[in-house]
Coordinates of C-alpha atoms and ligand atoms in Angstrom, one line a residue:
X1 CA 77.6 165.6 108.1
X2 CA 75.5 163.0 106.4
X3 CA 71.9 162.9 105.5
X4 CA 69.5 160.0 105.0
X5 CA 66.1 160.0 103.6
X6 CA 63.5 158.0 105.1
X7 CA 60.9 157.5 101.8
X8 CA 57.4 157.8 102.7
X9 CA 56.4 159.7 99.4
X10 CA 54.9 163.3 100.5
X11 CA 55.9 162.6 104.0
X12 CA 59.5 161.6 103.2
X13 CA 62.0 163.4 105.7
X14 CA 66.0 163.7 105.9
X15 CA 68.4 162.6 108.8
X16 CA 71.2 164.5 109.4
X17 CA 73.7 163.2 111.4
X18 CA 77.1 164.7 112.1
X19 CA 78.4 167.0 115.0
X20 CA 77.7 170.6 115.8
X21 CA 73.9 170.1 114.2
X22 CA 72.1 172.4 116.8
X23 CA 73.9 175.4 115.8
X24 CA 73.5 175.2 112.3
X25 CA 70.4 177.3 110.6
X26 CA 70.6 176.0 107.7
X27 CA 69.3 172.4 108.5
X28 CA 66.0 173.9 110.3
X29 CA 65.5 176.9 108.5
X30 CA 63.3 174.7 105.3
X31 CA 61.2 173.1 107.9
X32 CA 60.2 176.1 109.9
X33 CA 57.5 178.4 107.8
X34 CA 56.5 180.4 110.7
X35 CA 58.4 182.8 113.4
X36 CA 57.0 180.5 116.1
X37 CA 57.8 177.1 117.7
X38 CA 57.6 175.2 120.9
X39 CA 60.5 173.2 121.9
X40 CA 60.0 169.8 124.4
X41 CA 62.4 169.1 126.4
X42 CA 63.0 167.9 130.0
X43 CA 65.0 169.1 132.9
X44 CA 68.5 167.4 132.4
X45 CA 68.4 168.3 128.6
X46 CA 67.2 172.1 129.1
X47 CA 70.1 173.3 131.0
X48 CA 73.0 171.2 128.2
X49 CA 71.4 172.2 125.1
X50 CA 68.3 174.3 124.9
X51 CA 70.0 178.0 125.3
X52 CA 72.3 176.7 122.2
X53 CA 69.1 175.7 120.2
X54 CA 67.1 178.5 121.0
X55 CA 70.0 180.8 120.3
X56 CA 70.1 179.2 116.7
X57 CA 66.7 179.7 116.1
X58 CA 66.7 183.4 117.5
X59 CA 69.4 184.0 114.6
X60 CA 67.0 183.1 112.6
X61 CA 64.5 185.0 113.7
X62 CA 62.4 182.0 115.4
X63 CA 60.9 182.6 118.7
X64 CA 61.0 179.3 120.6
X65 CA 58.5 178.8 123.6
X66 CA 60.6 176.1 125.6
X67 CA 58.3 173.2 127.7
X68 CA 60.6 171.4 130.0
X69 CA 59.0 168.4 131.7
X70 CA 60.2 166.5 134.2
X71 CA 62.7 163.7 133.2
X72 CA 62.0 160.2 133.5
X73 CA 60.3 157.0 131.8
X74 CA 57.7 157.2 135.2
X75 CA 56.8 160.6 133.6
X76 CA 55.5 158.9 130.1
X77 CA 52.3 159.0 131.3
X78 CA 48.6 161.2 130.4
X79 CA 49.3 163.4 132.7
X80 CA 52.5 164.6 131.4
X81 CA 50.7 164.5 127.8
X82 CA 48.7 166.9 129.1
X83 CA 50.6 169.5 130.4
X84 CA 52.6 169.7 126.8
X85 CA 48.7 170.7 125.8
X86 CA 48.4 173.3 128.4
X87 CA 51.3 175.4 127.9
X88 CA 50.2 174.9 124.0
X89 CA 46.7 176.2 124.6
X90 CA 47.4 178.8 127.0
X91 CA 50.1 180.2 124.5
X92 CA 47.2 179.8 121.7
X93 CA 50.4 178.1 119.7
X94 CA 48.5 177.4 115.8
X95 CA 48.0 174.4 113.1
X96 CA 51.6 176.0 111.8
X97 CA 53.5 176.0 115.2
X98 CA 56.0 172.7 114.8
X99 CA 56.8 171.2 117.8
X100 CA 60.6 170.3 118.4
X101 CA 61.2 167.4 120.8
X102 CA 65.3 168.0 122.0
X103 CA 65.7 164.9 124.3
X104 CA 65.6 160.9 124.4
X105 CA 63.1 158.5 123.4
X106 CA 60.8 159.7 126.4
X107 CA 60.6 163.3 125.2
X108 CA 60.6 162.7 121.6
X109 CA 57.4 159.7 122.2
X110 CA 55.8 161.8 124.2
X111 CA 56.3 164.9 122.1
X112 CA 55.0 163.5 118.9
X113 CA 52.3 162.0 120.2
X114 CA 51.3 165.7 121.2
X115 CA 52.4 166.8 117.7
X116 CA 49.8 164.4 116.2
X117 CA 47.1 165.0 118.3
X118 CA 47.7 168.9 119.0
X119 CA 44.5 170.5 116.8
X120 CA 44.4 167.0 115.4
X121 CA 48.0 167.5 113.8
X122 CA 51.3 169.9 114.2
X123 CA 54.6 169.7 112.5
X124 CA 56.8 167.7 114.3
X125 CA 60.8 167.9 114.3
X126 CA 63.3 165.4 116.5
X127 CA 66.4 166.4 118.0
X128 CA 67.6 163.3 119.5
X129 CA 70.4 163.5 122.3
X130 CA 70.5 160.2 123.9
X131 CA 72.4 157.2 121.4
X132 CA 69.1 155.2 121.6
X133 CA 66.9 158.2 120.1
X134 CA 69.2 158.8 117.9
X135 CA 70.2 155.3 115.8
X136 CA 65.7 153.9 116.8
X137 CA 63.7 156.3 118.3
X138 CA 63.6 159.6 116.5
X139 CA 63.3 157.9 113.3
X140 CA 59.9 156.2 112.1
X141 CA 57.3 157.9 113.6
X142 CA 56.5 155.6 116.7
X143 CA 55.1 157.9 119.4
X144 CA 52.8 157.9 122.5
X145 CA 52.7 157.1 126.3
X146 CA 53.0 154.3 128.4
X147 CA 50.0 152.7 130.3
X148 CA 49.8 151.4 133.4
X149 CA 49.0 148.1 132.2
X150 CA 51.6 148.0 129.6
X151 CA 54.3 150.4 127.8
X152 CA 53.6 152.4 124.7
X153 CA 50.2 151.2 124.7
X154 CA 48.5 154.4 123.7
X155 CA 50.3 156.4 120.6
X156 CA 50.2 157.0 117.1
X157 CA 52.2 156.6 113.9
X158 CA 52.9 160.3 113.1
X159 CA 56.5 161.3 110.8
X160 CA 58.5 164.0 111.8
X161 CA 59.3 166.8 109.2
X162 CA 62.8 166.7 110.0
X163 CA 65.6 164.3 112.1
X164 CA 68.4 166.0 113.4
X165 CA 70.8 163.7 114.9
X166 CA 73.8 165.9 116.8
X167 CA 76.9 163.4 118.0
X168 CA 77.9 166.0 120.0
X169 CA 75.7 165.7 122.4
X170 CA 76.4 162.3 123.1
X171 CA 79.6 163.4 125.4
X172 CA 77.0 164.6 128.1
X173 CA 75.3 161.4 127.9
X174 CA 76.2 158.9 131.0
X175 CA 77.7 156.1 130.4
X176 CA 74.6 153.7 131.3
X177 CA 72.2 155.3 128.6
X178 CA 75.7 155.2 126.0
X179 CA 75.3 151.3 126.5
X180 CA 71.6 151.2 126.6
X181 CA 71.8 153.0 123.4
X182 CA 73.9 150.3 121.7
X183 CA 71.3 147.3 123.0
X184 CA 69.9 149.0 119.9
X185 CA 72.8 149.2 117.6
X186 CA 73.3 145.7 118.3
X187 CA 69.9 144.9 117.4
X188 CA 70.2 145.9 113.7
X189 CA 73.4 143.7 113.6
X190 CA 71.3 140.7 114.6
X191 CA 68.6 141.2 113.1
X192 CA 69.4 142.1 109.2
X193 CA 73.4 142.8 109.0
X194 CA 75.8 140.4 110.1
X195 CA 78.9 142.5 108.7
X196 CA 77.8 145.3 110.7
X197 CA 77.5 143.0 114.1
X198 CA 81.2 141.4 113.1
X199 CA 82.0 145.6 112.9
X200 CA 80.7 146.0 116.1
X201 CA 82.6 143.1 117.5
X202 CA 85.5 145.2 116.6
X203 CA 84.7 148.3 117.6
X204 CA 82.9 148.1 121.0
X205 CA 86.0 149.3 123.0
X206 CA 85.8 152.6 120.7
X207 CA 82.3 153.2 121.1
X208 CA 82.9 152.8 124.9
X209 CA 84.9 155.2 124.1
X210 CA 82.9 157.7 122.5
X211 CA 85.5 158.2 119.6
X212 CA 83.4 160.3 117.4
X213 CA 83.9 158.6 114.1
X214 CA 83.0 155.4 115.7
X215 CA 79.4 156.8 117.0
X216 CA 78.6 158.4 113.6
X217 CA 79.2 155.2 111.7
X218 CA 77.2 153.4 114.2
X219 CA 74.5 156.1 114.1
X220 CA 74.1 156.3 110.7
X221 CA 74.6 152.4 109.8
X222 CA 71.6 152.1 112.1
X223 CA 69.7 154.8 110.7
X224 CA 69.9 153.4 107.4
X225 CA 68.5 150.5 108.3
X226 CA 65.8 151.8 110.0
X227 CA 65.0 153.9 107.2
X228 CA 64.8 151.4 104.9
X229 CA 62.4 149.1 107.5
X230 CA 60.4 152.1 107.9
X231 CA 59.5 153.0 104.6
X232 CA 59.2 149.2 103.5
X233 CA 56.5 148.8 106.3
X234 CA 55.9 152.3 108.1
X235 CA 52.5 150.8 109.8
X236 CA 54.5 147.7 110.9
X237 CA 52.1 145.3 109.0
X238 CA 55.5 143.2 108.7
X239 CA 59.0 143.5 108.2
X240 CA 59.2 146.3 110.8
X241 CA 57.9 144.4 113.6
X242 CA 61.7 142.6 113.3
X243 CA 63.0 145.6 115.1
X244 CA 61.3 144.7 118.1
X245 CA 63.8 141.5 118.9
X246 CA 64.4 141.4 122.2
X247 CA 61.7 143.8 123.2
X248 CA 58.8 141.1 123.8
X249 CA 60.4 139.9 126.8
X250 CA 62.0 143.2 127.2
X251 CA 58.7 145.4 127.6
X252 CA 57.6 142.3 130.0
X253 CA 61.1 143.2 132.4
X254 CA 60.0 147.1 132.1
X255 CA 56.7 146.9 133.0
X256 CA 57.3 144.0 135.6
X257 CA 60.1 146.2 137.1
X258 CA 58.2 149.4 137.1
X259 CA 59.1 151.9 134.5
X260 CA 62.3 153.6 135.2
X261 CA 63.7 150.7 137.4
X262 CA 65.4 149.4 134.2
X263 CA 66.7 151.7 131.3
X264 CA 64.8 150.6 127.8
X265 CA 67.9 149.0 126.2
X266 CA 68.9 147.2 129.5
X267 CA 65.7 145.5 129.0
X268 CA 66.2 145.0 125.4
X269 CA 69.3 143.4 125.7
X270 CA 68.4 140.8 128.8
X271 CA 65.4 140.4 126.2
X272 CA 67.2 139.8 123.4
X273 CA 69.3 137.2 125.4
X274 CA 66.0 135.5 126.0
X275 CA 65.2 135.6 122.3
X276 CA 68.1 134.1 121.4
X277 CA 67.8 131.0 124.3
X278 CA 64.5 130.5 122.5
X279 CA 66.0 130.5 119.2
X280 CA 68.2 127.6 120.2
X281 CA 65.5 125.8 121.7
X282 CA 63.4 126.2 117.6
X283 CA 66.5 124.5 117.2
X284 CA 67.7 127.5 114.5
X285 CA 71.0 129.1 116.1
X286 CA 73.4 127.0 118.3
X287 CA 74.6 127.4 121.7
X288 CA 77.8 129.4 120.5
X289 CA 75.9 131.3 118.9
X290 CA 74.0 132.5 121.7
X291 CA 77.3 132.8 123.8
X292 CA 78.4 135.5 121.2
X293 CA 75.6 137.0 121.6
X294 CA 75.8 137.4 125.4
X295 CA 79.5 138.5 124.9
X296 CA 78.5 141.2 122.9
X297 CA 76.0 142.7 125.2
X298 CA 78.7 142.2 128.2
X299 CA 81.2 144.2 126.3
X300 CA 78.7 146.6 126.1
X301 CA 78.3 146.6 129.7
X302 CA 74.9 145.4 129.3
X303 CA 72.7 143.2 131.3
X304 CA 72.1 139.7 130.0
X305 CA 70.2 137.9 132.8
X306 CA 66.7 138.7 133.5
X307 CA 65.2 140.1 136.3
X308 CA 63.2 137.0 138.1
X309 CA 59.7 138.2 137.7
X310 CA 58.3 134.6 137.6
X311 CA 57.2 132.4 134.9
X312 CA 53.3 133.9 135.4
X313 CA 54.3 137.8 135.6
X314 CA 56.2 137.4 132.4
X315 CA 53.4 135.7 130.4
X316 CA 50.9 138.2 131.7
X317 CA 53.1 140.9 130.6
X318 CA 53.7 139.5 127.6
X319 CA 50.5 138.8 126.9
X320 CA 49.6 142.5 126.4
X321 CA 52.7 142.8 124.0
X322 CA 51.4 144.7 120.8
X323 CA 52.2 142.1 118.4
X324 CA 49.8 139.8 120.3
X325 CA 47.0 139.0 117.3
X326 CA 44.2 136.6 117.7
X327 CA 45.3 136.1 121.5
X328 CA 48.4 134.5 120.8
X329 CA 52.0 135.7 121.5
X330 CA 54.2 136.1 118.8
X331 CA 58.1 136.4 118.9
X332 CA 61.1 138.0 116.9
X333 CA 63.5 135.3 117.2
X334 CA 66.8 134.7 115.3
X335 CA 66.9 131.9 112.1
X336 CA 70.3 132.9 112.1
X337 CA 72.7 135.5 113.2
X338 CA 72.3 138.2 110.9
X339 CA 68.1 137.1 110.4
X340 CA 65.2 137.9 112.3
X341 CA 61.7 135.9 111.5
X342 CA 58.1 136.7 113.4
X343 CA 57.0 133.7 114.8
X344 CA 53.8 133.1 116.0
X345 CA 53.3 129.3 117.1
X346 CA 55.8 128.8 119.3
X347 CA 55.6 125.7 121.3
X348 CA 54.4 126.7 124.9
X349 CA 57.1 124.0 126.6
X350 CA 59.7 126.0 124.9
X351 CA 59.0 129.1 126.0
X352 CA 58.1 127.8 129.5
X353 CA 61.7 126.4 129.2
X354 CA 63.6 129.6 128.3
X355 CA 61.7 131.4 131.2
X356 CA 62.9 129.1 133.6
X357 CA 66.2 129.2 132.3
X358 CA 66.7 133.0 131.9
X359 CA 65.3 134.1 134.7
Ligands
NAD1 P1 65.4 158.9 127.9 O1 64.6 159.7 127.0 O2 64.8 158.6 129.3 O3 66.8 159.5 128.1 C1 67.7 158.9 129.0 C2 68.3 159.9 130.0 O4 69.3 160.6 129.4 C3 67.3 160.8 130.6 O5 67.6 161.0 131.9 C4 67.6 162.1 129.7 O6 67.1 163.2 130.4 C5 69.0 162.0 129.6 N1 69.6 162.7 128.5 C6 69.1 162.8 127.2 N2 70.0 163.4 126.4 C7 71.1 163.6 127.2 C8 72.4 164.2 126.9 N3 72.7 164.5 125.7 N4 73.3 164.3 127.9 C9 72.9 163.9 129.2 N5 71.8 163.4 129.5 C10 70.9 163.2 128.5 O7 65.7 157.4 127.3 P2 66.1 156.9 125.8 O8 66.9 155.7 126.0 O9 66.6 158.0 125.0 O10 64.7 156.5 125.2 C11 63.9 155.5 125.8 C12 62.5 155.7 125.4 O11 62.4 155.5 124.0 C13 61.6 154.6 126.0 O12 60.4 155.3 126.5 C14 61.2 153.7 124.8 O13 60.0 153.2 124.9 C15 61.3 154.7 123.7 N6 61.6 154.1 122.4 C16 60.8 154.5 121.4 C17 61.1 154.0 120.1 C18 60.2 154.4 118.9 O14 60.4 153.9 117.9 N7 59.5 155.5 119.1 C19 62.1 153.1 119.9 C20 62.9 152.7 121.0 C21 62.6 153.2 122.2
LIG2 N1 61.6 150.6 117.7 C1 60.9 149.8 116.8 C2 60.2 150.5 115.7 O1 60.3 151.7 115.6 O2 59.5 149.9 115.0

């Protein structure tokens, strides 16, 4: 096993990655002062891994009152919010009960977002199963719902206590949400770590794979640099908002889809592949380079061309993209391969152009 800190001063928390986490006490006994917890989860997760976590904790001596939603992105939504408040009302679970989120990215969101808000504030714990929850999601204390007029509008930063990142449970995962996970993975390598892209250039068939030592690597390599992103910028007043590359134009392909139609990281990496065409057009990375970047998403068995939504859907769903300020659009694109900027005055023909030609 490894473990990573993510330093936030009073609210720093470890990572531990490695396999066979969710039977292991010792890892959740620090961050669980009472007898009582409530675990999230969903209906695909519950019956693979919740008797084995629940059967850790009642070694322990922790009763665990399970909440198991229904599974989906469509599900990300108030309502489902709200029924994670009703079972914790009715079973009068206190300011000291944590809430444990033991999913993907759509249970762990929509579980911290309850965390925070739960008698304005609950400890919070992730147990990420999917590969994208575990090397992006679980990790920096992004959390909240989806809107109908635009994805994770409504949420809250809010750290968990605790990241437990079990490989393990990665062999369940299909093989769709594997590669969706490594649009991700990817990501970091573009963005900030060009050895780590070159590593994933010669690893991808193993990943594919699911060889373990592969996936950790990956997991934690990612984790690392989300750590450090996080704690450089945890309210995203900066640096952090590099992690969204790909996801501008990816959010617009969710939304514009209708949630669930594509997987997250499919998005991202279409995205991504947009971001990049644009890059080329600034007139920063060169055709090849964008080729490379295709390549890798293909290996990955990952989309690269975007759904045609229309020039005028895509800017209206990008125009209620979070990094929006002062009404005008601003984009992660690529300097380099291996360096992300924020730019916000790209020239309007450009992106017209790259809509057109992506699409
Ligand atoms: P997901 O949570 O929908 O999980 C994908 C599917 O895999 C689901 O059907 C789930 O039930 C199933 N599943 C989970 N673990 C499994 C396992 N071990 N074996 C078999 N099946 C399993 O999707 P995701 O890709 O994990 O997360 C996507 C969500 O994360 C999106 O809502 C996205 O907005 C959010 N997200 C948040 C952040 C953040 O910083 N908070 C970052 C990236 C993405
Ligand atoms: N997934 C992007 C972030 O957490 O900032």
């Amino acid at each position: 096993m490894q473990t990573l800190t993510v330093g936030l001063s009073e609210r720093s928390y470890p990572i531990h990655i490695g396999t066979g986490l969710l039977a292991n006490m010792e890892l959740l006994t620090a961050h669980l002062p009472g007898k009582r917890v409530a675990i999230v989860t969903n209906t695909t997760v519950a019956p693979l891994y919740l008797e084995k976590l629940q059967q850790t904790l009642q070694e322990m001596g922790v009763h665990s009152m399970p909440i198991v939603l229904p599974d989906g992105e469509v599900y990300k939504t108030a309502d489902t919010l709200n029924t994670i408040y009703d079972a914790l009302l009715t079973h009068r679970c206190e300011r000291s009960t944590p809430l444990i989120a033991l999913g993907g990215g759509v249970i762990g969101d929509m579980t911290g977002f309850a965390a925070a808000t739960y008698l304005r504030g609950v400890p919070f714990i992730q147990i990420p199963t999917t590969l994208l929850s575990q090397v992006d999601s679980s990790v920096g204390g992004k959390t909240g719902i989806n809107h109908p007029l635009g994805k994770n509008m409504i949420g809250a930063f809010y750290q968990p206590r605790l990241v437990l990142a079990d490989i393990s449970t990665l062999d369940t995962l299909p093989d769709n949400e594997l590669s969706a996970g490594l649009a991700e993975v990817i990501k970091y390598g573009l963005i900030r770590d060009l050895p780590f892209l070159e590593w994933l250039e010669q690893n991808m068939d193993k990943l594919l794979a699911r060889d373990t030592e592969a996936l950790q690597y990956a997991v934690l390599r990612s984790c690392q640099h989300k750590a450090e992103v996080v704690a450089a910028d945890e309210r995203e007043s900066g640096e952090r908002a590099l992690l969204n590359l790909g996801h501008t134009f990816g959010h617009a392909i969710e939304s514009g889809m209708g949630y669930g139609n594509w997987l997250h990281g499919e998005a991202v990496a279409a995205g991504t592949v947009m971001a990049a065409d644009l890059s080329q057009r600034m007139g920063w990375i060169s055709a090849q380079d964008v080729a490379r970047i295709r390549t890798l998403f293909q290996r990955a068995n990952l989309p690269v061309v975007a759904p045609d939504l229309g020039v005028e859907k895509y800017l209206d769903y990008m125009g209620h993209d979070k990094k929006v300020e002062g009404g005008k659009m601003r984009f992660v694109l690529l300097k380099q391969v291996g360096q992300a900027v924020l730019k916000g005055d790209v020239p309007s023909a450009l992106l017209q152009q790259t809509l057109e030609a992506c699409v």
